[in-house]
């Protein structure tokens, strides 16, 4: 029973396509995140939702649209994919009250050709 | 200047060595400190979580925080080939618990 699970694990697609990544957590956390990790392993925050409400929206192209149907789920939809979108995308969760650390999923490796 | 600095390595050590991994930071408001281990093609996995200054030990791992020097360390005793991974430090400020600041990670290779 994986704590933070995201699908798919691998995603290979062509430029211009639209794709979605799904994430679910069963830790009972109230906050979920999307991070992008580049080839040098640097983790960059993209979005954060607390109880379904967007609380962090970093400088991300508006082709990226997160959606949180409930506090256990956070999806990421990407329109008109570009070559530069190729990266590993990590979902994570934490409990904002209670000083909890982040718990990560195993990532979605997106390759845009 | 980045808020959190971490030497990317790679750091290569023989099996059984003591490993020291370090991060420096610029913001004295950071109070909560984490170390994550990331294996290839996996997500970061929480190893240690500490508050403020001092040491915390868990098995072969010791996390150390020196707030006066704005410096945190992770020590690995009796290192094993299975410890080969990228190690990321992270930290947060009080009352801002959703904003995590990460180092860029240090790649560790433990040779048998």
Short mmCIF file of C-alpha atoms in Angstrom, two decimals:
data_model
loop_
_atom_site.label_atom_id
_atom_site.label_comp_id
_atom_site.label_asym_id
_atom_site.label_seq_id
_atom_site.Cartn_x
_atom_site.Cartn_y
_atom_site.Cartn_z
CA UNK A 1 0.00 0.00 0.00
CA UNK A 2 2.01 2.87 -1.43
CA UNK A 3 1.67 6.14 0.49
CA UNK A 4 1.95 8.48 -2.50
CA UNK A 5 1.26 6.89 -5.86
CA UNK A 6 1.35 8.52 -9.24
CA UNK A 7 0.56 7.27 -12.72
CA UNK A 8 1.84 6.73 -15.26
CA UNK A 9 5.44 5.93 -14.37
CA UNK A 10 6.65 6.65 -17.90
CA UNK A 11 5.12 8.90 -20.50
CA UNK A 12 6.53 9.27 -24.00
CA UNK A 13 4.67 11.60 -26.32
CA UNK A 14 5.11 13.96 -29.22
CA UNK A 15 5.32 17.72 -29.19
CA UNK A 16 1.95 19.43 -29.26
CA UNK A 17 0.07 16.64 -27.48
CA UNK A 18 -1.89 17.02 -24.25
CA UNK A 19 -1.25 14.64 -21.36
CA UNK A 20 -2.24 14.12 -17.72
CA UNK A 21 -0.50 12.71 -14.67
CA UNK A 22 -2.47 11.50 -11.68
CA UNK A 23 -1.50 11.38 -8.01
CA UNK A 24 -3.11 9.93 -4.93
CA UNK A 25 -1.99 9.85 -1.30
CA UNK A 26 -3.33 7.69 1.51
CA UNK A 27 -1.43 9.38 4.35
CA UNK A 28 -4.31 11.62 5.33
CA UNK A 29 -2.24 14.71 4.55
CA UNK A 30 -3.90 18.03 3.84
CA UNK A 31 -1.36 19.42 1.36
CA UNK A 32 -0.18 18.06 -1.99
CA UNK A 33 2.48 19.26 -4.40
CA UNK A 34 3.90 18.92 -7.87
CA UNK A 35 7.66 19.17 -8.26
CA UNK A 36 9.74 19.06 -11.42
CA UNK A 37 13.20 17.49 -11.27
CA UNK A 38 15.68 18.36 -13.97
CA UNK A 39 18.60 16.28 -15.20
CA UNK A 40 20.84 17.72 -12.47
CA UNK A 41 18.45 16.42 -9.78
CA UNK A 42 17.29 19.87 -8.70
CA UNK A 43 13.71 19.77 -7.36
CA UNK A 44 11.63 22.77 -8.34
CA UNK A 45 8.21 23.42 -6.83
CA UNK A 46 5.44 23.96 -9.36
CA UNK A 47 2.18 23.90 -7.43
CA UNK A 48 0.84 23.23 -3.97
CA UNK A 49 -2.71 22.58 -2.84
CA UNK A 50 -3.97 22.69 0.71
CA UNK A 51 -7.38 21.09 1.25
CA UNK A 52 -8.14 21.43 -2.48
CA UNK A 53 -7.15 25.09 -2.53
CA UNK A 54 -4.21 26.33 -4.62
CA UNK A 55 -1.64 27.93 -2.30
CA UNK A 56 1.57 27.88 -4.33
CA UNK A 57 1.68 28.63 -8.02
CA UNK A 58 5.25 29.21 -9.09
CA UNK A 59 6.24 30.69 -12.42
CA UNK A 60 5.00 27.84 -14.56
CA UNK A 61 3.64 28.18 -18.11
CA UNK A 62 -0.14 28.23 -18.12
CA UNK A 63 -0.01 25.12 -20.30
CA UNK A 64 0.31 23.35 -16.94
CA UNK A 65 -2.94 23.10 -15.03
CA UNK A 66 -3.27 21.31 -11.71
CA UNK A 67 -6.54 20.05 -10.38
CA UNK A 68 -7.38 18.71 -6.94
CA UNK A 69 -10.79 16.96 -6.80
CA UNK A 70 -10.29 16.19 -3.09
CA UNK A 71 -7.45 16.45 -0.61
CA UNK A 72 -6.19 12.94 -1.39
CA UNK A 73 -5.82 13.55 -5.13
CA UNK A 74 -3.87 16.00 -7.25
CA UNK A 75 -3.66 15.75 -11.01
CA UNK A 76 -1.52 17.65 -13.50
CA UNK A 77 -2.66 18.33 -17.03
CA UNK A 78 -0.19 19.62 -19.60
CA UNK A 79 -1.34 21.13 -22.89
CA UNK A 80 0.69 21.53 -26.08
CA UNK A 81 3.72 19.68 -24.81
CA UNK A 82 7.15 21.07 -25.68
CA UNK A 83 10.59 19.45 -25.79
CA UNK A 84 11.62 21.44 -22.69
CA UNK A 85 8.86 19.79 -20.67
CA UNK A 86 10.85 16.55 -20.64
CA UNK A 87 11.72 15.89 -17.00
CA UNK A 88 10.67 13.79 -14.04
CA UNK A 89 7.56 15.08 -12.28
CA UNK A 90 7.08 14.19 -8.63
CA UNK A 91 3.93 14.35 -6.60
CA UNK A 92 4.37 14.84 -2.85
CA UNK A 93 2.24 15.39 0.22
CA UNK A 94 2.64 16.76 3.73
CA UNK A 95 0.56 17.78 6.70
CA UNK A 96 0.89 21.55 6.90
CA UNK A 97 -0.14 21.70 10.54
CA UNK A 98 2.21 19.50 12.50
CA UNK A 99 5.45 20.37 10.73
CA UNK A 100 5.45 17.20 8.70
CA UNK A 101 8.12 16.60 6.06
CA UNK A 102 7.34 15.86 2.42
CA UNK A 103 6.53 12.36 1.25
CA UNK A 104 7.17 11.75 -2.43
CA UNK A 105 5.78 9.46 -5.07
CA UNK A 106 8.12 7.60 -7.40
CA UNK A 107 7.83 10.07 -10.19
CA UNK A 108 6.58 10.23 -13.77
CA UNK A 109 9.33 10.35 -16.36
CA UNK A 110 8.01 12.48 -19.21
CA UNK A 111 9.80 12.41 -22.55
CA UNK A 112 8.61 14.72 -25.30
CA UNK A 113 9.88 13.89 -28.78
CA UNK B 1 22.96 33.15 -4.22
CA UNK B 2 20.83 30.04 -3.70
CA UNK B 3 19.12 29.67 -0.34
CA UNK B 4 20.55 26.16 0.12
CA UNK B 5 23.91 25.05 -1.24
CA UNK B 6 25.02 21.45 -1.60
CA UNK B 7 28.09 20.03 -3.31
CA UNK B 8 26.84 17.88 -6.22
CA UNK B 9 29.75 15.42 -5.98
CA UNK B 10 30.05 12.70 -7.05
CA UNK B 11 31.54 11.42 -3.83
CA UNK B 12 33.16 8.01 -4.13
CA UNK B 13 34.15 6.04 -1.01
CA UNK B 14 35.11 2.43 -0.22
CA UNK B 15 32.69 0.19 1.60
CA UNK B 16 32.88 0.64 5.36
CA UNK B 17 33.98 4.29 5.20
CA UNK B 18 32.34 7.07 7.19
CA UNK B 19 30.59 9.44 4.82
CA UNK B 20 29.93 13.09 5.55
CA UNK B 21 27.37 14.97 3.44
CA UNK B 22 26.80 18.67 3.98
CA UNK B 23 24.57 21.61 3.17
CA UNK B 24 24.92 25.29 3.92
CA UNK B 25 22.10 27.79 3.95
CA UNK B 26 21.70 31.53 4.04
CA UNK B 27 18.38 32.11 5.84
CA UNK B 28 18.68 31.93 9.62
CA UNK B 29 14.90 31.49 9.88
CA UNK B 30 15.11 27.84 8.82
CA UNK B 31 14.21 25.63 11.77
CA UNK B 32 13.27 22.22 10.36
CA UNK B 33 15.81 20.18 8.43
CA UNK B 34 15.46 17.02 6.37
CA UNK B 35 17.66 14.58 4.54
CA UNK B 36 16.29 12.56 1.66
CA UNK B 37 17.84 9.63 -0.19
CA UNK B 38 17.00 9.17 -3.84
CA UNK B 39 17.85 6.00 -5.73
CA UNK B 40 17.99 6.09 -9.51
CA UNK B 41 14.51 6.23 -11.05
CA UNK B 42 12.83 6.48 -7.64
CA UNK B 43 11.32 9.28 -5.59
CA UNK B 44 13.18 10.95 -2.71
CA UNK B 45 12.75 8.97 0.48
CA UNK B 46 12.85 10.68 3.87
CA UNK B 47 15.85 9.60 5.95
CA UNK B 48 16.07 12.12 8.77
CA UNK B 49 13.95 15.00 10.08
CA UNK B 50 15.34 17.31 12.74
CA UNK B 51 14.28 20.47 14.47
CA UNK B 52 16.65 23.31 15.31
CA UNK B 53 20.21 22.54 16.43
CA UNK B 54 21.76 19.34 17.70
CA UNK B 55 22.19 15.74 16.63
CA UNK B 56 19.79 12.96 15.78
CA UNK B 57 20.82 9.37 15.30
CA UNK B 58 19.02 6.54 13.52
CA UNK B 59 21.00 3.36 13.03
CA UNK B 60 24.02 4.11 10.86
CA UNK B 61 22.79 7.64 10.10
CA UNK B 62 23.39 10.78 12.16
CA UNK B 63 22.00 14.18 11.27
CA UNK B 64 23.68 17.22 12.72
CA UNK B 65 22.51 20.82 12.66
CA UNK B 66 24.69 23.80 13.49
CA UNK B 67 22.44 26.85 13.28
CA UNK B 68 25.17 29.27 14.32
CA UNK B 69 27.17 28.28 11.22
CA UNK B 70 24.08 27.67 9.05
CA UNK B 71 25.41 24.21 8.28
CA UNK B 72 23.84 20.78 8.37
CA UNK B 73 25.46 17.38 7.96
CA UNK B 74 24.47 13.78 7.43
CA UNK B 75 26.96 11.14 8.56
CA UNK B 76 26.76 7.56 7.36
CA UNK B 77 28.77 5.03 9.35
CA UNK B 78 29.95 1.71 7.92
CA UNK B 79 28.78 2.74 4.45
CA UNK B 80 27.41 0.01 2.20
CA UNK B 81 27.08 -0.26 -1.58
CA UNK B 82 23.32 -0.04 -1.02
CA UNK B 83 23.88 3.52 0.28
CA UNK B 84 24.87 4.57 -3.25
CA UNK B 85 22.28 7.18 -4.15
CA UNK B 86 21.76 10.93 -4.38
CA UNK B 87 21.26 12.64 -1.02
CA UNK B 88 19.18 15.81 -0.86
CA UNK B 89 18.91 18.20 2.04
CA UNK B 90 15.77 20.27 2.58
CA UNK B 91 14.59 22.82 5.09
CA UNK B 92 11.58 24.92 6.05
CA UNK B 93 10.79 27.96 8.16
CA UNK B 94 8.24 28.01 10.97
CA UNK B 95 4.73 29.06 9.91
CA UNK B 96 5.61 28.43 6.27
CA UNK B 97 5.35 24.67 6.30
CA UNK B 98 4.41 24.24 2.69
CA UNK B 99 7.52 25.94 1.28
CA UNK B 100 10.44 23.51 1.21
CA UNK B 101 13.91 24.63 0.14
CA UNK B 102 16.06 21.90 -1.39
CA UNK B 103 19.75 21.50 -2.03
CA UNK B 104 20.71 20.24 -5.46
CA UNK B 105 21.76 16.82 -4.11
CA UNK B 106 25.08 15.00 -3.64
CA UNK B 107 25.65 11.80 -5.58
CA UNK B 108 27.31 9.14 -3.41
CA UNK B 109 28.96 5.99 -4.73
CA UNK B 110 30.07 3.36 -2.23
CA UNK B 111 32.45 0.89 -3.86
CA UNK B 112 32.47 -2.75 -2.70
#
